[in-house]
CSV table of C-alpha atoms in Angstrom, one decimal:
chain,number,residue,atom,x,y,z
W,1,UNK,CA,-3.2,-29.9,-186.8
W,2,UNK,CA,-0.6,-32.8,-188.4
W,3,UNK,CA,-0.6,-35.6,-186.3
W,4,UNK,CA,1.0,-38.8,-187.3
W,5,UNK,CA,1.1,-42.1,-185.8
W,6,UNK,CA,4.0,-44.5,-186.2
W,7,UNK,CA,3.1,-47.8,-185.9
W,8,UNK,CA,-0.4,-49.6,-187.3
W,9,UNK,CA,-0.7,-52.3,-184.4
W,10,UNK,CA,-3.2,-51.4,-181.5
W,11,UNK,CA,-2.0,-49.0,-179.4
W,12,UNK,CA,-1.4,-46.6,-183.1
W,13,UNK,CA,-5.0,-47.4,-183.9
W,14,UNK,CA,-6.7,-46.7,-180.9
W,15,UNK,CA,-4.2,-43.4,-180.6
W,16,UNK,CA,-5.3,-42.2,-184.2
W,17,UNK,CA,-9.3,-43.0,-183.4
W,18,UNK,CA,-8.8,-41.0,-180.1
W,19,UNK,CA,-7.4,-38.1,-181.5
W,20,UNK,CA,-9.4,-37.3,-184.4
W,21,UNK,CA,-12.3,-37.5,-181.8
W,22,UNK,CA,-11.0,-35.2,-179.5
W,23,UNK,CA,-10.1,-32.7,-182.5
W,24,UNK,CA,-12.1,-33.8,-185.7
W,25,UNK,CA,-10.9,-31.1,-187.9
W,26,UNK,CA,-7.0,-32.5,-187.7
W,27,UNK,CA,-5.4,-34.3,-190.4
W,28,UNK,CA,-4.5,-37.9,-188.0
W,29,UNK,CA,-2.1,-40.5,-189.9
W,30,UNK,CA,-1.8,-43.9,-189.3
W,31,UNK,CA,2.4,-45.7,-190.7
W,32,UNK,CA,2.8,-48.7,-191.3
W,33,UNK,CA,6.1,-50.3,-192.0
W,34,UNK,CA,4.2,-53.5,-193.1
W,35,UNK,CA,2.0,-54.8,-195.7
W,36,UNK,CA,-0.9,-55.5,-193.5
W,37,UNK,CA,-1.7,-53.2,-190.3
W,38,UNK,CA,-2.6,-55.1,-186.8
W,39,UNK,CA,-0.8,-58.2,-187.6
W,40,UNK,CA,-0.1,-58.7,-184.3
W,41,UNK,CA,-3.5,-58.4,-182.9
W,42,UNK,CA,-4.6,-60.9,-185.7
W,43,UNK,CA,-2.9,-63.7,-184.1
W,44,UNK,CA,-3.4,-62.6,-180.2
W,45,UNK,CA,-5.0,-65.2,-178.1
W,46,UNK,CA,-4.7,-67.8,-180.8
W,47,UNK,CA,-6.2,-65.7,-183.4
W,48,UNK,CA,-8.9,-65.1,-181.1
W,49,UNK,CA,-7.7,-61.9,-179.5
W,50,UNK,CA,-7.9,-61.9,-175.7
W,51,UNK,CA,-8.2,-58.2,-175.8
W,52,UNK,CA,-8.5,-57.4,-171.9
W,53,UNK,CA,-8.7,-59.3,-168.6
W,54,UNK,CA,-11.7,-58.3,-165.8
W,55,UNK,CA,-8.6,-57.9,-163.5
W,56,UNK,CA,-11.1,-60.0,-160.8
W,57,UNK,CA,-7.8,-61.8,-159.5
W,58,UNK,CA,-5.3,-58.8,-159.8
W,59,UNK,CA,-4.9,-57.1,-156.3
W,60,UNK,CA,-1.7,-55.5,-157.6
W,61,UNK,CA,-0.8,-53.9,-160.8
W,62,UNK,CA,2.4,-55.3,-160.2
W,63,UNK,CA,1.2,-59.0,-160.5
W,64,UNK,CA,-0.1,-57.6,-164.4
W,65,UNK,CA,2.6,-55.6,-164.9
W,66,UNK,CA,6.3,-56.3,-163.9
W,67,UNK,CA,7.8,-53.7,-165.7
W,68,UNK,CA,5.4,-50.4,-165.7
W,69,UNK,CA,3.2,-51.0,-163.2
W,70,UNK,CA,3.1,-47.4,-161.6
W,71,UNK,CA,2.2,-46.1,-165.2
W,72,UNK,CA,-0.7,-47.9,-165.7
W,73,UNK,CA,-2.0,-47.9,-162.1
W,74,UNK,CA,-1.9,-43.7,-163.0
W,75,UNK,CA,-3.4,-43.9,-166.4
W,76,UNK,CA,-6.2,-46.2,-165.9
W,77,UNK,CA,-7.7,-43.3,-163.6
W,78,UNK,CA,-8.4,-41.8,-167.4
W,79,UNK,CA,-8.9,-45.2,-169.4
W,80,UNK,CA,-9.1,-48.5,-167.5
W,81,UNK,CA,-10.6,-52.1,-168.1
W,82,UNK,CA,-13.9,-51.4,-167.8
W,83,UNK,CA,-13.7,-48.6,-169.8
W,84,UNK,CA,-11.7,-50.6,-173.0
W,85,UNK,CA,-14.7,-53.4,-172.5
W,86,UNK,CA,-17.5,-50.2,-172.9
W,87,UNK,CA,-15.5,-48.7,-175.7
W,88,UNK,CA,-15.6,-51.9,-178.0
W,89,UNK,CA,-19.0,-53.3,-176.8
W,90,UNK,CA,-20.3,-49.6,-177.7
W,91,UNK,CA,-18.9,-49.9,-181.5
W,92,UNK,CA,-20.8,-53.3,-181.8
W,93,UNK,CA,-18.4,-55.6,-180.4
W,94,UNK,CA,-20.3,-58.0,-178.2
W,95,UNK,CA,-17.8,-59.3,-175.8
W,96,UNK,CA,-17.7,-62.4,-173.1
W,97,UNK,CA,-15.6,-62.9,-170.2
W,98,UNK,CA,-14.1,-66.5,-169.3
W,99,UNK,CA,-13.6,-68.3,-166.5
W,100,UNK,CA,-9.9,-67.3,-166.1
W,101,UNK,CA,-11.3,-63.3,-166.3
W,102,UNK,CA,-9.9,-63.1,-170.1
W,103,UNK,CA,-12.0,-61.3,-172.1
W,104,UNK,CA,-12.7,-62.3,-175.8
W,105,UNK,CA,-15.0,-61.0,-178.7
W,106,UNK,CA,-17.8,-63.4,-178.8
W,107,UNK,CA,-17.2,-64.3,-182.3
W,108,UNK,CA,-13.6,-65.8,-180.9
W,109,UNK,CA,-12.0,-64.0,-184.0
W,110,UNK,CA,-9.6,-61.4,-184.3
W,111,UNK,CA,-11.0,-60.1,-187.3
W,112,UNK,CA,-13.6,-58.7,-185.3
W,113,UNK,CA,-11.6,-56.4,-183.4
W,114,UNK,CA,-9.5,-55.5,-186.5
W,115,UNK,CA,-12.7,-55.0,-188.1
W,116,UNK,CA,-14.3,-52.4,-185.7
W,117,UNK,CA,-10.5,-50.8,-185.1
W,118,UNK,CA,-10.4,-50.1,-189.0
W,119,UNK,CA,-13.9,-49.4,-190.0
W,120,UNK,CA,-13.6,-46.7,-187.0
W,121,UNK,CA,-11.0,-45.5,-187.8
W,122,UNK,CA,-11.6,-44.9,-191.6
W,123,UNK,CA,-15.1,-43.2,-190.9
W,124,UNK,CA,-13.4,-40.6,-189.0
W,125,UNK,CA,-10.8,-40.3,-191.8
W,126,UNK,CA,-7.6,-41.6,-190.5
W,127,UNK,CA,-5.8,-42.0,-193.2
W,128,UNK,CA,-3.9,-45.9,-193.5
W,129,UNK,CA,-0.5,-45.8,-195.2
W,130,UNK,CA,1.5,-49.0,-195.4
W,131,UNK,CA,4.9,-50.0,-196.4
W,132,UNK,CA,6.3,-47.0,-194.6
W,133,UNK,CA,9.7,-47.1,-192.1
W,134,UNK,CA,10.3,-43.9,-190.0
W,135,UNK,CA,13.9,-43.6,-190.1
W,136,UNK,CA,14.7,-40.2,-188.5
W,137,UNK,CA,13.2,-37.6,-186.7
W,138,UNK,CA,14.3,-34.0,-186.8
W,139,UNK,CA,12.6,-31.5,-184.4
W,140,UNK,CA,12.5,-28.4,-186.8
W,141,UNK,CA,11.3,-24.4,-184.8
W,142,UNK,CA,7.4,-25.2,-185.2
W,143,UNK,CA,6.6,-29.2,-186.2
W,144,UNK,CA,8.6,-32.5,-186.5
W,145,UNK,CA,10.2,-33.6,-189.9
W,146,UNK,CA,9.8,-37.4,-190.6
W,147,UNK,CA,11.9,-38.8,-192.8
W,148,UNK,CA,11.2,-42.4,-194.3
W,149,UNK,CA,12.2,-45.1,-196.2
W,150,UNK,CA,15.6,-44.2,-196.0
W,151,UNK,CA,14.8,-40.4,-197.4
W,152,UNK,CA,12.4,-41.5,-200.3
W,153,UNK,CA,9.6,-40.4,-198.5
W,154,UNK,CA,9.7,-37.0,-196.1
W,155,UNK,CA,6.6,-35.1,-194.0
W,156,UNK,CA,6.3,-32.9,-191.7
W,157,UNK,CA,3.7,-33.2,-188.5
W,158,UNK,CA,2.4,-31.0,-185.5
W,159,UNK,CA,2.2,-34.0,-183.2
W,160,UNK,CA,4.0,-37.5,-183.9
W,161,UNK,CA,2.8,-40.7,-181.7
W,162,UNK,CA,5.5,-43.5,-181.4
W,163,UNK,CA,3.5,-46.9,-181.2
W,164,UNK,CA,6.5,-48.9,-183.4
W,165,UNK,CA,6.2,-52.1,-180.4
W,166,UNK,CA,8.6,-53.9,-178.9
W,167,UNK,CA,12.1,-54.6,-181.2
W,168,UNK,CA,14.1,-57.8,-179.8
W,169,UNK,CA,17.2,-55.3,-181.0
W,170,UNK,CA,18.3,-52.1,-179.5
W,171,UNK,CA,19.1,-50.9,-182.3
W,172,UNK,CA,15.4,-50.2,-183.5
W,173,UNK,CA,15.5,-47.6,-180.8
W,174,UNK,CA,18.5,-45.8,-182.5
W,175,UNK,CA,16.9,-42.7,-183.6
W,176,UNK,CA,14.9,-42.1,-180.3
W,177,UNK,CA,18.3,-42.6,-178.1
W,178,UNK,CA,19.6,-39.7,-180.4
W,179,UNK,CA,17.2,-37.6,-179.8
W,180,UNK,CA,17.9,-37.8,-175.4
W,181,UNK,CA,15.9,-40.6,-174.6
W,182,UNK,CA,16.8,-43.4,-172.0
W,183,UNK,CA,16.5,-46.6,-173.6
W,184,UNK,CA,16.3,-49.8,-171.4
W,185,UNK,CA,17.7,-52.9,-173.4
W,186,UNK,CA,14.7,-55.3,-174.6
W,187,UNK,CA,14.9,-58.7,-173.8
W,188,UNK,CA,12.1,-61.3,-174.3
W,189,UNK,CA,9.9,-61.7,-171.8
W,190,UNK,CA,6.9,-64.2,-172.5
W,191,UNK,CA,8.7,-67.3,-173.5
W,192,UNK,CA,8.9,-70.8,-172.1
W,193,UNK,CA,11.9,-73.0,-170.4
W,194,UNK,CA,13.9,-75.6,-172.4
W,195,UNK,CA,14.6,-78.7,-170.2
W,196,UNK,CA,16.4,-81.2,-170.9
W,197,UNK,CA,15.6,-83.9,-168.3
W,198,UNK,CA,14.5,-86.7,-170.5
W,199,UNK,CA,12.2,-88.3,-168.0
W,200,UNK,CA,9.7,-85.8,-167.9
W,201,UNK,CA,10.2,-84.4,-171.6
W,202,UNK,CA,8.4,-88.0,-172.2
W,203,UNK,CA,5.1,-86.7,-170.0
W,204,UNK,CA,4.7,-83.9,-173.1
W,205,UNK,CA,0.9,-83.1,-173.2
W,206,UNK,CA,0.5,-83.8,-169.3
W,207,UNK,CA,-1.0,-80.6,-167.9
W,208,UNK,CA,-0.9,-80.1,-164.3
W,209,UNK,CA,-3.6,-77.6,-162.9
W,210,UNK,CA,-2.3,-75.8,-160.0
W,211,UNK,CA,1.3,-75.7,-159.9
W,212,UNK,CA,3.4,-73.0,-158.5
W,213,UNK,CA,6.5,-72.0,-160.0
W,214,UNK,CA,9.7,-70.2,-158.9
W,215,UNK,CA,13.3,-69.3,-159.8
W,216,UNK,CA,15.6,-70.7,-157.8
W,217,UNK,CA,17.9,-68.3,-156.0
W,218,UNK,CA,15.6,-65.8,-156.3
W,219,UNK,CA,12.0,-64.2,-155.0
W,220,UNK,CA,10.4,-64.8,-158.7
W,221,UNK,CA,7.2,-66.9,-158.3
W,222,UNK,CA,4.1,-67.6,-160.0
W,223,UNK,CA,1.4,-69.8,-160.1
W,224,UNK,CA,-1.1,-71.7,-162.6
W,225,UNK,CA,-1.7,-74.6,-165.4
W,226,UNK,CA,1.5,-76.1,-166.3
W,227,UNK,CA,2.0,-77.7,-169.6
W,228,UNK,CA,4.8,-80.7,-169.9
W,229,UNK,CA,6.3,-80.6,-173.4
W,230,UNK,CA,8.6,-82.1,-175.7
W,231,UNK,CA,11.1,-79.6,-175.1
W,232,UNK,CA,10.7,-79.0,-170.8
W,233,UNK,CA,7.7,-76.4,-169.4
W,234,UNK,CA,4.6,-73.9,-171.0
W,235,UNK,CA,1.9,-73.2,-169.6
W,236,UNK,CA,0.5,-70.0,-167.5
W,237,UNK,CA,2.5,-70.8,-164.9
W,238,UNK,CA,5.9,-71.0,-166.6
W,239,UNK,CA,5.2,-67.9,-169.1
W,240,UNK,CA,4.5,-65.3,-166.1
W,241,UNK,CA,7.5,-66.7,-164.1
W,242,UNK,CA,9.2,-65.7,-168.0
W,243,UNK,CA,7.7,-62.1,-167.5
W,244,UNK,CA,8.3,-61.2,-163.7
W,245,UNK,CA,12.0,-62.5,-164.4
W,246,UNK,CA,12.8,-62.0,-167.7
W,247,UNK,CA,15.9,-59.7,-167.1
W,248,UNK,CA,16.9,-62.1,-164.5
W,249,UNK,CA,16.9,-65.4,-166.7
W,250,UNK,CA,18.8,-63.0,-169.6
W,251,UNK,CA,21.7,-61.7,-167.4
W,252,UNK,CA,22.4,-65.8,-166.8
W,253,UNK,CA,21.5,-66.6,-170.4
W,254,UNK,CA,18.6,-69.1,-169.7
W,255,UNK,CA,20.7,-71.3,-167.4
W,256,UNK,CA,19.2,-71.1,-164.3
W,257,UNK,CA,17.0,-74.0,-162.3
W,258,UNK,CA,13.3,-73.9,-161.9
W,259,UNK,CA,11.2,-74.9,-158.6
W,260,UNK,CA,8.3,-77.1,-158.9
W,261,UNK,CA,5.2,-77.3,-156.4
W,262,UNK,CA,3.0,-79.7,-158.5
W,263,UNK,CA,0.0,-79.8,-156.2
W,264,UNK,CA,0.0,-75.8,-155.1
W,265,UNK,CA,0.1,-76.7,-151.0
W,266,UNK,CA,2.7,-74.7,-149.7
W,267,UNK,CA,2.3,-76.2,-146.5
W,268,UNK,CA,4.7,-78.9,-145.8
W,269,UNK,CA,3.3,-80.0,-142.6
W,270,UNK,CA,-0.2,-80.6,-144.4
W,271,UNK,CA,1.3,-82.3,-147.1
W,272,UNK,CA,3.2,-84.6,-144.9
W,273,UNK,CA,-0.1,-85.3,-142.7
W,274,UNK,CA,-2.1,-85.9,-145.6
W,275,UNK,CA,0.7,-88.7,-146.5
W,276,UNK,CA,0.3,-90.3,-142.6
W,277,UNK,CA,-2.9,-90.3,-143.4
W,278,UNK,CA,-2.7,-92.6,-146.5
W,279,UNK,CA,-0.6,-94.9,-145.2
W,280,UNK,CA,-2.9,-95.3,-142.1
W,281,UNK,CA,-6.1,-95.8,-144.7
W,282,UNK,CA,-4.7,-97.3,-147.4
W,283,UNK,CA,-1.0,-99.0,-146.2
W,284,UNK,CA,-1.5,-102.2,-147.9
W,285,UNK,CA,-1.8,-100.7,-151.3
W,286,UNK,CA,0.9,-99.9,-153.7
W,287,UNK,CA,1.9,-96.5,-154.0
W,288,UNK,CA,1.5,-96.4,-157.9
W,289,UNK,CA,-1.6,-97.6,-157.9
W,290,UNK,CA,-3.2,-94.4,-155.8
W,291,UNK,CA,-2.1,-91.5,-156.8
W,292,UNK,CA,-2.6,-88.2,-154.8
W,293,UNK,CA,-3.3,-84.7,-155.2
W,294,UNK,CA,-5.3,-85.9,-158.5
W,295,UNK,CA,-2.1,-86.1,-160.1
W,296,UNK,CA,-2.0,-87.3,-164.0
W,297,UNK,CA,-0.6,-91.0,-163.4
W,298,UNK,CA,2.1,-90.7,-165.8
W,299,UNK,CA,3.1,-87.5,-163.2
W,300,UNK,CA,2.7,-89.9,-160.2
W,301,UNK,CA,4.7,-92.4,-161.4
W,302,UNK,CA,7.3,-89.9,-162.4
W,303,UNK,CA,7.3,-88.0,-158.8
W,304,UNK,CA,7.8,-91.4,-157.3
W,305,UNK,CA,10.7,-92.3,-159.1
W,306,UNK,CA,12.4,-88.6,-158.6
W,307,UNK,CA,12.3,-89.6,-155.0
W,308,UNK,CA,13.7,-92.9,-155.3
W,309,UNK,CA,10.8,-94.3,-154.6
W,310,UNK,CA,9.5,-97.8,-156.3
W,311,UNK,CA,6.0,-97.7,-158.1
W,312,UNK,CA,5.2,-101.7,-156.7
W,313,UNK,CA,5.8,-100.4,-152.7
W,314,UNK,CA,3.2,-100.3,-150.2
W,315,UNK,CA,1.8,-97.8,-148.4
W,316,UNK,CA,3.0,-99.2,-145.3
W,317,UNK,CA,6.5,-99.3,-145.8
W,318,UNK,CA,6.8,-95.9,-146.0
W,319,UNK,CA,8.9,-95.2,-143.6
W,320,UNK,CA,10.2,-91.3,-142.1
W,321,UNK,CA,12.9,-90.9,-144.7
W,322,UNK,CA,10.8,-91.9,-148.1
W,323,UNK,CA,7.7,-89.6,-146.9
W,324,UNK,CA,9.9,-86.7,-146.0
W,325,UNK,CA,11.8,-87.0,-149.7
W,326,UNK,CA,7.9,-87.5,-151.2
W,327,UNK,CA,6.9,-84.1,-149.6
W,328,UNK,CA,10.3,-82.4,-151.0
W,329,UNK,CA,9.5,-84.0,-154.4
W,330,UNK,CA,5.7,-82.7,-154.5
W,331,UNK,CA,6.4,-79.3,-152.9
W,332,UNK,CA,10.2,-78.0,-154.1
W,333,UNK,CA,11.3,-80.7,-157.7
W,334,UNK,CA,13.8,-78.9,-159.1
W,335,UNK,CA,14.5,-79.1,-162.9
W,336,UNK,CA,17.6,-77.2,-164.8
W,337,UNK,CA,16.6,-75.0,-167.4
W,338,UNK,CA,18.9,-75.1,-170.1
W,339,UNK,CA,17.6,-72.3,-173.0
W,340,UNK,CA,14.2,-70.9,-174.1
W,341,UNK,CA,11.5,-70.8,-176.7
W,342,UNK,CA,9.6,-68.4,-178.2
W,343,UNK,CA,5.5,-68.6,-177.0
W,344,UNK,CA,4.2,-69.2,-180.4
W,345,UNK,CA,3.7,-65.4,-182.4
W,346,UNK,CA,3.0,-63.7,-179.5
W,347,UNK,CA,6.7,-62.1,-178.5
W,348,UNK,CA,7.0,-59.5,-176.4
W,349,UNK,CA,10.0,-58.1,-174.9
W,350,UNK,CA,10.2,-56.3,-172.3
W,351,UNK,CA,12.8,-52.6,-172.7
W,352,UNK,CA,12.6,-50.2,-174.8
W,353,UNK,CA,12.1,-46.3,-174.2
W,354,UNK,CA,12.6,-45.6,-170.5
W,355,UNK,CA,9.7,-44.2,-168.3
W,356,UNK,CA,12.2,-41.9,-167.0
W,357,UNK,CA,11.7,-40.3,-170.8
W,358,UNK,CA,8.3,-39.7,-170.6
W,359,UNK,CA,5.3,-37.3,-168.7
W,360,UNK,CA,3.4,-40.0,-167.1
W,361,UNK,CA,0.8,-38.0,-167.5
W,362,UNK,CA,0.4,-37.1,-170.7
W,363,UNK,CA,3.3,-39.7,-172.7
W,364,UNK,CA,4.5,-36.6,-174.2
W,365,UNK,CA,8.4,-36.8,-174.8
W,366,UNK,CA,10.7,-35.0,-171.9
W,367,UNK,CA,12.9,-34.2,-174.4
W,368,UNK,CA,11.0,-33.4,-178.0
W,369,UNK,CA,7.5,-31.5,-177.9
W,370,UNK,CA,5.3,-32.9,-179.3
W,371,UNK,CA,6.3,-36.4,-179.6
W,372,UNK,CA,4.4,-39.0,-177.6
W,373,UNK,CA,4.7,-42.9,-177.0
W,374,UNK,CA,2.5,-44.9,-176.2
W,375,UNK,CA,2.2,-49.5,-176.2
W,376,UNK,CA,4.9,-51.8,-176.2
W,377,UNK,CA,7.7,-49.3,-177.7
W,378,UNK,CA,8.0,-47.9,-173.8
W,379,UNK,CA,9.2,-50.4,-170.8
W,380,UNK,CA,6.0,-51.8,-170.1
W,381,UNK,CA,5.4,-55.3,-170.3
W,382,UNK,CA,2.6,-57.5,-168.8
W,383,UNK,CA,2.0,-61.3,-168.0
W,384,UNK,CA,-0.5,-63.4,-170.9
W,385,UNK,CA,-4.2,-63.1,-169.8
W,386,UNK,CA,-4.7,-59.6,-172.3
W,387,UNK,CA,-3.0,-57.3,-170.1
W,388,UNK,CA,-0.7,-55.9,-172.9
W,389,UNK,CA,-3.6,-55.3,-175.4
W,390,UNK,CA,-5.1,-53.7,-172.0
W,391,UNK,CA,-2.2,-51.6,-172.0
W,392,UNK,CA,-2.2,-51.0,-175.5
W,393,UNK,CA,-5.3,-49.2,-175.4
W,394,UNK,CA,-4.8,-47.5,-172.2
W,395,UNK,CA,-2.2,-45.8,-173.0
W,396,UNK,CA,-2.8,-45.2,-177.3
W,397,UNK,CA,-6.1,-43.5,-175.9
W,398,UNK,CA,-3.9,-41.3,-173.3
W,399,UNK,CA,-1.3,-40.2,-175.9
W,400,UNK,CA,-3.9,-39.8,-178.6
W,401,UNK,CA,-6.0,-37.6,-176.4
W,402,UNK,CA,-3.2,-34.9,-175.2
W,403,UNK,CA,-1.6,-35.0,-178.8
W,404,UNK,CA,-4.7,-33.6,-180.2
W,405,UNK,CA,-6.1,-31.2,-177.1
W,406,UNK,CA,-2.6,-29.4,-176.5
């Protein structure tokens, strides 16, 4: 049995490995468009590769996963967490967990994981060929015929996995819409907010803990570390609120306005006691000069003059009207978001080739035999944290495993 893989990032490794173990006497290829095969992987995590998450503070799939959720709640019955942490800790990666449940290889470098992806690979003879571009697909009576490199290079394979990754351009999806698949449109989907309010664009570096996040004039929230920068919001916080509405925030073209809990109580009434409560304790202090919530001061300082509120006044003269505007200003700031960024080299989009395309049991192709899919090239997109590499190897292990048994 043929079997070629289309795409050299993680999901086409681990799909290749899989299926030359489930049938070692096939002939399993691994094409690369590139120069250099898990490019992406080399700079996950900050070229540390978060590879997977413990999934200790996921209760839903859906809080991973926006877009695919159902999926991978069905394949990880096959090939979960647990079982991508065994797999690599079992071919000599020693791997640690953080506090924040990412997991990392314990020599914080990617070139471990590209390491033991390669080397494993290459003992089970997967074959590595680079600088190759499917172009076309043409489903012939008994195999697939791939054509590349604009017809300089041409093969013919039993089984073909499609792990190309996300394109920020329909158009990379051309040749898979003409064969009957559904394609959804990509659009980014980890990236952060451009603000222009030049008041807090000064606080860039300020990092607030526990913030919680929301689109306005919508259900979207999240929660986490936010980052101030120089051009409006990063952080956690801001780049799953990016994922959960990313086709949201593209239908309005990044215009939209963003909610801000800085000190995570949701509870007005408590924030509003906790404020009586200062002013009873501490009313003949200035307000600038005690911060709450363990607010950065710059922060402070900022929140107080957002709701008109002088750094130099005392506790005491308070009054109804300037706590009621504090609590609003802690609990619900609003800032307009005016454009996005890219998150460093990690883009992902979310789009590409429908669900509705695909056997979720198997990532075969509804409309070709013997073509699979299997990573980012389907609609399956997750927050930061190592959910996508999670989802990578889920589903390249899937797909590589029915490719080679059917």
């Amino acid at each position: 049995m043929r079997i070629a893989i289309i795409g050299g990032g993680a999901a086409g490794f681990f799909a290749a490995i899989r299926a030359k173990e489930t049938r070692p006497d096939s002939d399993v290829a691994i094409y690369e468009k590139g120069s250099r095969p898990l490019a992406k992987v080399a700079v996950t995590g900050g070229g540390r590769c978060n590879l997977t998450n413990s999934f200790a503070e996921i209760r839903d799939l859906k809080q991973a996963y926006p877009r695919g959720d159902k999926l991978m709640k069905r394949l990880f019955k096959t090939f979960d967490y647990h079982d991508a942490y065994d797999w690599f800790e079992s071919r000599g990666v020693e791997l640690v967990t953080q506090d924040d449940e990412c997991v990392f290889p314990r020599s914080q470098s990617s070139q471990s994981i590209i390491d033991c992806l390669t080397n494993n690979a290459r003992r089970l003879g997967v074959k590595i060929i680079t600088r190759h571009a499917l172009g076309r697909i043409i489903p012939q009576a008994d195999n697939l015929h791939l054509i590349f490199n604009n017809g300089l290079y041409e093969e013919d394979a039993d089984r073909v996995i499609i792990t190309t990754g996300g394109h920020p351009q329909e158009d990379a999806f051309r040749y898979l819409q003409d064969l009957g698949h559904q394609i959804t449109p990509p659009v980014p989907s980890l990236f952060t907010f451009n603000i222009t309010d030049k008041p807090l664009r000064e606080l860039m570096g300020t990092v607030v803990e526990n913030a919680i996040t929301t689109i306005v004039g919508t259900k979207t929230r999240s929660e986490g570390a936010l980052l101030i920068t120089h051009w409006g919001m990063s952080g956690p916080a801001i780049l799953r609120l990016s994922s959960y509405g990313a086709q949201w925030t593209a239908e309005k073209d990044y215009r939209f306005h963003i909610g801000v809990n800085w000190i995570g109580e949701t509870n007005a009434s408590k924030v509003g006691e906790a404020l009586m409560e200062t002013v009873i304790k501490n009313g003949g202090k200035q307000m600038g000069n005690m911060r709450l919530y363990d607010l950065p001061s710059r922060l402070w300082l900022h929140l107080l003059k957002r709701a008109d509120i002088p750094a130099e006044k005392r506790w005491s003269e308070l009054g109804k009207k300037g706590l009621n505007k504090l609590v609003e200003t802690l609990t619900n700031d609003c800032y307009a978001v005016e454009g996005k960024s890219s998150w460093r080299e990690e883009f992902v989009t979310c789009g590409g080739v429908s669900l509705a395309s695909i056997q979720p049991n198997t990532l075969e192709s509804k409309h070709v035999k013997g073509l699979y899919f299997a990573g980012e090239v389907c609609d399956v997109d997750a927050i930061t944290g190592g959910f996508n590499l999670q989802a990578a190897w889920t589903m390249g292990y899937v797909a590589g495993s029915h490719a080679a048994s059917d």
